[in-house]
PDB file of C-alpha atoms and ligand atoms in Angstrom:
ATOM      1  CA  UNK X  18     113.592 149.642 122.077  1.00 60.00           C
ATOM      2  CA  UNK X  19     109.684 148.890 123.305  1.00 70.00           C
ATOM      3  CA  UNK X  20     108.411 151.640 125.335  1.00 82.00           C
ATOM      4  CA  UNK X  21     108.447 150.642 129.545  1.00 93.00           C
ATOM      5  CA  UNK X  22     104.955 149.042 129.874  1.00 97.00           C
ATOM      6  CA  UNK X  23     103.470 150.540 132.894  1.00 97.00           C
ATOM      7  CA  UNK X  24      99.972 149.360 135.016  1.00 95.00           C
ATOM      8  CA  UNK X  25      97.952 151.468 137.548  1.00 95.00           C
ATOM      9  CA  UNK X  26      95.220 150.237 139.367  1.00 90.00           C
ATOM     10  CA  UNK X  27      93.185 153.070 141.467  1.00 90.00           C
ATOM     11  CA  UNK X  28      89.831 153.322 143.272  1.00 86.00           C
ATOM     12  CA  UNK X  29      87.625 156.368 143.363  1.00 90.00           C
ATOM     13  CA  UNK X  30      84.268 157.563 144.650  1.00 89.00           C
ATOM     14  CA  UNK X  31      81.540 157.761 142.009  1.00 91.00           C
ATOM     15  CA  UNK X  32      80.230 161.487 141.619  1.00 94.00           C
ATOM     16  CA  UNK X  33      77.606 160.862 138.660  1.00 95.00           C
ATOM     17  CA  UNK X  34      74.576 162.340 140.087  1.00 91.00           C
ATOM     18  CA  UNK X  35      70.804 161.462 139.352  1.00 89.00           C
ATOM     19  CA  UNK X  36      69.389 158.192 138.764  1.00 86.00           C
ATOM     20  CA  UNK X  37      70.562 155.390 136.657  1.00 85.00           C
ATOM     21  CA  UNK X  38      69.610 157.097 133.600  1.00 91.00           C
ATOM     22  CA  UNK X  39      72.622 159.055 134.300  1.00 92.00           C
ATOM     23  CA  UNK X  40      74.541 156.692 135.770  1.00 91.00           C
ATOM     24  CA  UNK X  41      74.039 154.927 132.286  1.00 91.00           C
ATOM     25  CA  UNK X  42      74.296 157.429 129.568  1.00 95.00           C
ATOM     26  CA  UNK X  43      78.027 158.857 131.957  1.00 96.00           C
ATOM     27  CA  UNK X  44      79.286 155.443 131.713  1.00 94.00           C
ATOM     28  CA  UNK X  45      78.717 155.580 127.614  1.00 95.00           C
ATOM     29  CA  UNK X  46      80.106 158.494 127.649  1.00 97.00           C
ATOM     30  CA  UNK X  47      83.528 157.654 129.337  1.00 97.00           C
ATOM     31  CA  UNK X  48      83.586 154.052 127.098  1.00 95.00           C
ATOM     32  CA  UNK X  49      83.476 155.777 124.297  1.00 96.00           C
ATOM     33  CA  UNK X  50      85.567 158.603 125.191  1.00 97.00           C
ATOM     34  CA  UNK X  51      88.344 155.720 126.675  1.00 96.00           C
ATOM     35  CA  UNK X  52      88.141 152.984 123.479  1.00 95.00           C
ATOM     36  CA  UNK X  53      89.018 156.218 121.206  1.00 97.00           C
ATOM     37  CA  UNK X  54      91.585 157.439 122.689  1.00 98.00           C
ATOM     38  CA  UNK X  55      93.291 154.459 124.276  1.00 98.00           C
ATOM     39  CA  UNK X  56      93.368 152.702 120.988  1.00 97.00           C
ATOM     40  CA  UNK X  57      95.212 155.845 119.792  1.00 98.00           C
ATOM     41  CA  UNK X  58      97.613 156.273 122.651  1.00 98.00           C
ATOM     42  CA  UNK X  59      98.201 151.957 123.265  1.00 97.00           C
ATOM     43  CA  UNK X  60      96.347 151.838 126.443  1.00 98.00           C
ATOM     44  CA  UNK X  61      94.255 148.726 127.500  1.00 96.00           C
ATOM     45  CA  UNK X  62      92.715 148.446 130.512  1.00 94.00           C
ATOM     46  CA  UNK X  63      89.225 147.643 132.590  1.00 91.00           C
ATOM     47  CA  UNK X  64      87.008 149.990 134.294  1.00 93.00           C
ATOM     48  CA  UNK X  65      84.297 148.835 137.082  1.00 88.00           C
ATOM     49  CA  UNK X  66      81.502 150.767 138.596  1.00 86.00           C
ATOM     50  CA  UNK X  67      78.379 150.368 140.896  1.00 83.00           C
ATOM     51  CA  UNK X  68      76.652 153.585 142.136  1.00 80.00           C
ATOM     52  CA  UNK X  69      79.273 154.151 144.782  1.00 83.00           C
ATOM     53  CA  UNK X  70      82.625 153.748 143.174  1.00 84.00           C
ATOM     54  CA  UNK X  71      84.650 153.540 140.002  1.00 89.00           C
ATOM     55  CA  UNK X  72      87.963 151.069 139.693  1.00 88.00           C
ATOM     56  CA  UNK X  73      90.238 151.327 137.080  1.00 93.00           C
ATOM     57  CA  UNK X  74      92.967 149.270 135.541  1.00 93.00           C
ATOM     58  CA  UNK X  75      95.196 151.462 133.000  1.00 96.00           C
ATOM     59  CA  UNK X  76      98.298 149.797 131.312  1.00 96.00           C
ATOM     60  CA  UNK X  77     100.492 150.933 128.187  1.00 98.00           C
ATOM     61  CA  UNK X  78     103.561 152.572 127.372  1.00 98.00           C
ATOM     62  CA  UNK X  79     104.524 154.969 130.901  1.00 97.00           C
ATOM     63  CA  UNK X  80     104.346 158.204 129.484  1.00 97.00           C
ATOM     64  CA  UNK X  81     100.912 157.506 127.819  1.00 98.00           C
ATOM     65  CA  UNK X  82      99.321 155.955 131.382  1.00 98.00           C
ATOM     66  CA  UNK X  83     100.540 158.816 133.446  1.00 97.00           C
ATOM     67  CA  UNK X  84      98.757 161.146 130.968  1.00 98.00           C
ATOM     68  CA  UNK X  85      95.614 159.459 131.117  1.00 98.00           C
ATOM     69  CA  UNK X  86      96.029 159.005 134.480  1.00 98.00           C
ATOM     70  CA  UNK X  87      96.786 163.389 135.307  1.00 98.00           C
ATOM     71  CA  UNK X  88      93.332 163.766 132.944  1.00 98.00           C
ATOM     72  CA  UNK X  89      91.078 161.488 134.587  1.00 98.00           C
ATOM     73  CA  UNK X  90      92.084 162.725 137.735  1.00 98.00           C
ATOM     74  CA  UNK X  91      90.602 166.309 136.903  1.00 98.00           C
ATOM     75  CA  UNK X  92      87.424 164.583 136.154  1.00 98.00           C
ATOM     76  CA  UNK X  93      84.634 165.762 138.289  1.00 97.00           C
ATOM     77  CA  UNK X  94      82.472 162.617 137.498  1.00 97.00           C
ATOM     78  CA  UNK X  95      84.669 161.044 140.900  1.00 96.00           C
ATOM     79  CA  UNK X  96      86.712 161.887 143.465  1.00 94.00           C
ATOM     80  CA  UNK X  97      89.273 160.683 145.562  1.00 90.00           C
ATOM     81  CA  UNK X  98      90.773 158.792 143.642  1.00 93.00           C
ATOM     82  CA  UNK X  99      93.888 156.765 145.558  1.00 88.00           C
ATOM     83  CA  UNK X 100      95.877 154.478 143.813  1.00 89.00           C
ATOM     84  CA  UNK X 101      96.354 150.669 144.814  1.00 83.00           C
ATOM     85  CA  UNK X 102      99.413 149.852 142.787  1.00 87.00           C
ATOM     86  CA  UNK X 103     101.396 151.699 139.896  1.00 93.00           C
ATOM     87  CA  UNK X 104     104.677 149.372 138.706  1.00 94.00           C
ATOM     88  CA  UNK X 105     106.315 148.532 135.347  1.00 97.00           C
ATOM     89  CA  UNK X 106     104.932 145.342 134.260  1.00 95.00           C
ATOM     90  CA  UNK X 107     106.572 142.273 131.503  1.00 95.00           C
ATOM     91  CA  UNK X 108     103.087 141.964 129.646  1.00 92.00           C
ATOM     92  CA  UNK X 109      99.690 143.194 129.412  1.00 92.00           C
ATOM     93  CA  UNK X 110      96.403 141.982 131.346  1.00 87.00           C
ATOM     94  CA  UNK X 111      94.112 143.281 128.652  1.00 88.00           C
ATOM     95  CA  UNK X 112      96.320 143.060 125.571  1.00 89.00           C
ATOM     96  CA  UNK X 113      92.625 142.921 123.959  1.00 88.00           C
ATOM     97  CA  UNK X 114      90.903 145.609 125.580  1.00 88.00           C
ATOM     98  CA  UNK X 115      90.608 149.801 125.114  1.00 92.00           C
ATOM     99  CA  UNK X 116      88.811 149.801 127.416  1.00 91.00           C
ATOM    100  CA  UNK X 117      86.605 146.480 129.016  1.00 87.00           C
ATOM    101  CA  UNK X 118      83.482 147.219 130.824  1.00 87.00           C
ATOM    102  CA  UNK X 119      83.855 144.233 133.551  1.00 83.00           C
ATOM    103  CA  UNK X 120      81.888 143.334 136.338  1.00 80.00           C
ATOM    104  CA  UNK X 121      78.072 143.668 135.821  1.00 81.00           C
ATOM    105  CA  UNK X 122      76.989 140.146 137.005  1.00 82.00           C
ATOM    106  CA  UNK X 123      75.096 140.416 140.225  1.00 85.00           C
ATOM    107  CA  UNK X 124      77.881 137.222 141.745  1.00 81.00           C
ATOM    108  CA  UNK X 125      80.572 140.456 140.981  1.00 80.00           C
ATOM    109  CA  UNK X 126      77.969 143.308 141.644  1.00 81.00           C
ATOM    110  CA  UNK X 127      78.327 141.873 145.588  1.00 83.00           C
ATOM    111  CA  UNK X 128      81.996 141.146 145.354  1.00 77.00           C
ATOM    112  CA  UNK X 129      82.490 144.807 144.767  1.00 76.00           C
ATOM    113  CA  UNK X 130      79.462 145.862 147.415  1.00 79.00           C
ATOM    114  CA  UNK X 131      81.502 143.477 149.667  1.00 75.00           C
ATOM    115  CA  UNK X 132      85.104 145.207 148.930  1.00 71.00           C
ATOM    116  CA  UNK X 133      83.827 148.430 149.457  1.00 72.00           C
ATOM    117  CA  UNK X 134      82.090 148.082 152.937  1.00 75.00           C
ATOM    118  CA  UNK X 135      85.252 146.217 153.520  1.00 71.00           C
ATOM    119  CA  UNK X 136      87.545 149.114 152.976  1.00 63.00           C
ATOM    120  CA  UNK X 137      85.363 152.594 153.600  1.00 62.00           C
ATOM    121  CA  UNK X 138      87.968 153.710 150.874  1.00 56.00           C
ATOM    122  CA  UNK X 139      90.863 153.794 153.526  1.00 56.00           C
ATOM    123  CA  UNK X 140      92.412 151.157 150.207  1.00 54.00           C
ATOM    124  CA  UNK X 141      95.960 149.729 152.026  1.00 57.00           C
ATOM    125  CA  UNK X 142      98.096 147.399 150.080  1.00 56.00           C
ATOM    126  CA  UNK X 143      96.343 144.258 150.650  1.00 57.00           C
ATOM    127  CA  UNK X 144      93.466 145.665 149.328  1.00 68.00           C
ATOM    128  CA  UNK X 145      94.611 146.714 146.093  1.00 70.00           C
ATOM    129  CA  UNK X 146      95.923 143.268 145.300  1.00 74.00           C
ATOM    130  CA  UNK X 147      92.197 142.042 146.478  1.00 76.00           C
ATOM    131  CA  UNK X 148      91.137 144.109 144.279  1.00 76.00           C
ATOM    132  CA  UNK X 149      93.345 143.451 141.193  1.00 76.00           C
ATOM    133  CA  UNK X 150      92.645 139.578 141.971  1.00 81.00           C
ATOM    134  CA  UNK X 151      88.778 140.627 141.765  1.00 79.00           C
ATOM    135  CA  UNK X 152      89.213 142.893 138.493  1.00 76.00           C
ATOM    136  CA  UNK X 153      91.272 139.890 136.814  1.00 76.00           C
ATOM    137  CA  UNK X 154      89.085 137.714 137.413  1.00 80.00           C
ATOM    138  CA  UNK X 155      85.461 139.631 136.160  1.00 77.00           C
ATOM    139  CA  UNK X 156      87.869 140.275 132.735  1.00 70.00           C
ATOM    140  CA  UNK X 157      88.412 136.447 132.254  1.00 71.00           C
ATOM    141  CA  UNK X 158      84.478 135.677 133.023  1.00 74.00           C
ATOM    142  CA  UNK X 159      83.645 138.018 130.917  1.00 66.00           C
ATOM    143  CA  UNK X 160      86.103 137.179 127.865  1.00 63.00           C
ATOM    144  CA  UNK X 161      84.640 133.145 128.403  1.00 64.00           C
ATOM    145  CA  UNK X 162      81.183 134.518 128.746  1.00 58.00           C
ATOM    146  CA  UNK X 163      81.735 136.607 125.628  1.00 48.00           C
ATOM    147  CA  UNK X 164      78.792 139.174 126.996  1.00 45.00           C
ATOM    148  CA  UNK X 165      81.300 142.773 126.698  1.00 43.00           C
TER     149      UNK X 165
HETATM  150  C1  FMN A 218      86.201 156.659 136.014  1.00 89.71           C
HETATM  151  C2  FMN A 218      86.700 157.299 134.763  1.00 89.71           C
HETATM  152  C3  FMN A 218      87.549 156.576 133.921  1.00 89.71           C
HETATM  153  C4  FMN A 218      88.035 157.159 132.745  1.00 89.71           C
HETATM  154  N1  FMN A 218      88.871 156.434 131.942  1.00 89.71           N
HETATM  155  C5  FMN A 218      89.378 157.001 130.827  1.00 89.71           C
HETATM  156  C6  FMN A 218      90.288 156.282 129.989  1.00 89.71           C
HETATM  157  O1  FMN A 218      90.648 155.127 130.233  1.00 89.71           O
HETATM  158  N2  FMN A 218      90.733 156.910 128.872  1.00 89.71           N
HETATM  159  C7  FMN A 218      90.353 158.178 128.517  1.00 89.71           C
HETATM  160  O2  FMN A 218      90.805 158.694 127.496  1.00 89.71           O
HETATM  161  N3  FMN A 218      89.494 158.875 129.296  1.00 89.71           N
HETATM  162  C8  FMN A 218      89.000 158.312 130.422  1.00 89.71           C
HETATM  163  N4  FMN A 218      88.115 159.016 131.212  1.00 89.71           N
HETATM  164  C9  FMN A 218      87.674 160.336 130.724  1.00 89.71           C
HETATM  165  C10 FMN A 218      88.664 161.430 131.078  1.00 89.71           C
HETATM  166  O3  FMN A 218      88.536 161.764 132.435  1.00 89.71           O
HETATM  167  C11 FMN A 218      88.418 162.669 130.196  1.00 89.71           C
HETATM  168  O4  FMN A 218      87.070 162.966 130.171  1.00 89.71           O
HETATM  169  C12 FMN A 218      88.885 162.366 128.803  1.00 89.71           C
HETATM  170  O5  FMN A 218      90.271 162.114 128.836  1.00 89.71           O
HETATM  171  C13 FMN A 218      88.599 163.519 127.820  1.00 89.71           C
HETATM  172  O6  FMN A 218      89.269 164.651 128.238  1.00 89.71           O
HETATM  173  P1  FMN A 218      89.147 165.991 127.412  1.00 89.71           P
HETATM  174  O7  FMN A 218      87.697 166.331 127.416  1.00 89.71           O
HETATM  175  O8  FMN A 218      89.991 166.949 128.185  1.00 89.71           O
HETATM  176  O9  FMN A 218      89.665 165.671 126.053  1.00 89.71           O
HETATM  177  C14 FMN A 218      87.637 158.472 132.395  1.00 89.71           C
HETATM  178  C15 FMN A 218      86.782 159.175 133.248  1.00 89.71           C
HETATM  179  C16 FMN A 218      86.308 158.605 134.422  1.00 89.71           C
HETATM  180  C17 FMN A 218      85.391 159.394 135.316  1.00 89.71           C
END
């Protein structure tokens, strides 16, 4: 029998300090660190970022999301990290994807400067399936415009 395929979807508050430079060499950093060992442990997933917050879609077998999940919570490169939805799901979103780097076009850049003026990181229900809906769609842009 297939392992339960699980999917959590969180928001946190960016804690990389210093300039871009930073910014850019921490978000290597956790790419690299994510493709290895999600390939190893059958995770696939997306990660966003601007300066002020990370969001993060991990799915995979249960056991190997929730331990992810308890490690990236101890890292201090965010905080607060709340969860928007965590359920069993039938099939993967990113059956292609480590770990997908979406989101850098400056049409999503302002969807997610949008959502998070929107929410001040008080995330309800409605605003993790806004924000699922948003993630989705920056992975299929950026699979069609083939620029990961
Ligand atoms: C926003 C964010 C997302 C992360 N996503 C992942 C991930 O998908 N997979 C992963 O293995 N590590 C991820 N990490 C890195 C982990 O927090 C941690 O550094 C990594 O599991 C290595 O842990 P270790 O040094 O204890 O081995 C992420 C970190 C941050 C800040």
């Amino acid at each position: 029998m297939q392992a339960e395929l699980f999917r959590v979807l969180y928001v946190s508050r960016n804690r990389i300090a210093g300039g871009l430079d930073s910014l850019s060499s921490e978000i290597a950093d956790i790419l690299a660190t994510s493709r290895a060992h999600n390939e190893r442990e059958g995770i696939t997933g997306a990660l966003i970022f601007n300066s002020g917050f990370f969001a993060q879609v991990l799915e995979g077998p249960r056991s190997a999301v929730e331990a992810v999940f308890e490690a990236i919570q101890q890292d201090g490169r965010h905080s607060d990290v709340q969860v928007l939805l965590a359920s069993p799901i039938a099939v993967r979103a990113f059956p292609n994807w480590a770990m997908a780097h979406v989101g850098q076009s400056p049409r999503h850049q302002h969807a997610l400067a949008w959502l998070q003026t929107e929410t001040g990181f008080h995330a309800g229900h409605l605003v993790g399936e806004r924000l699922y809906t948003i993630v989705m769609e920056m992975a299929h842009a950026q699979e069609t415009d083939d620029v990961a």
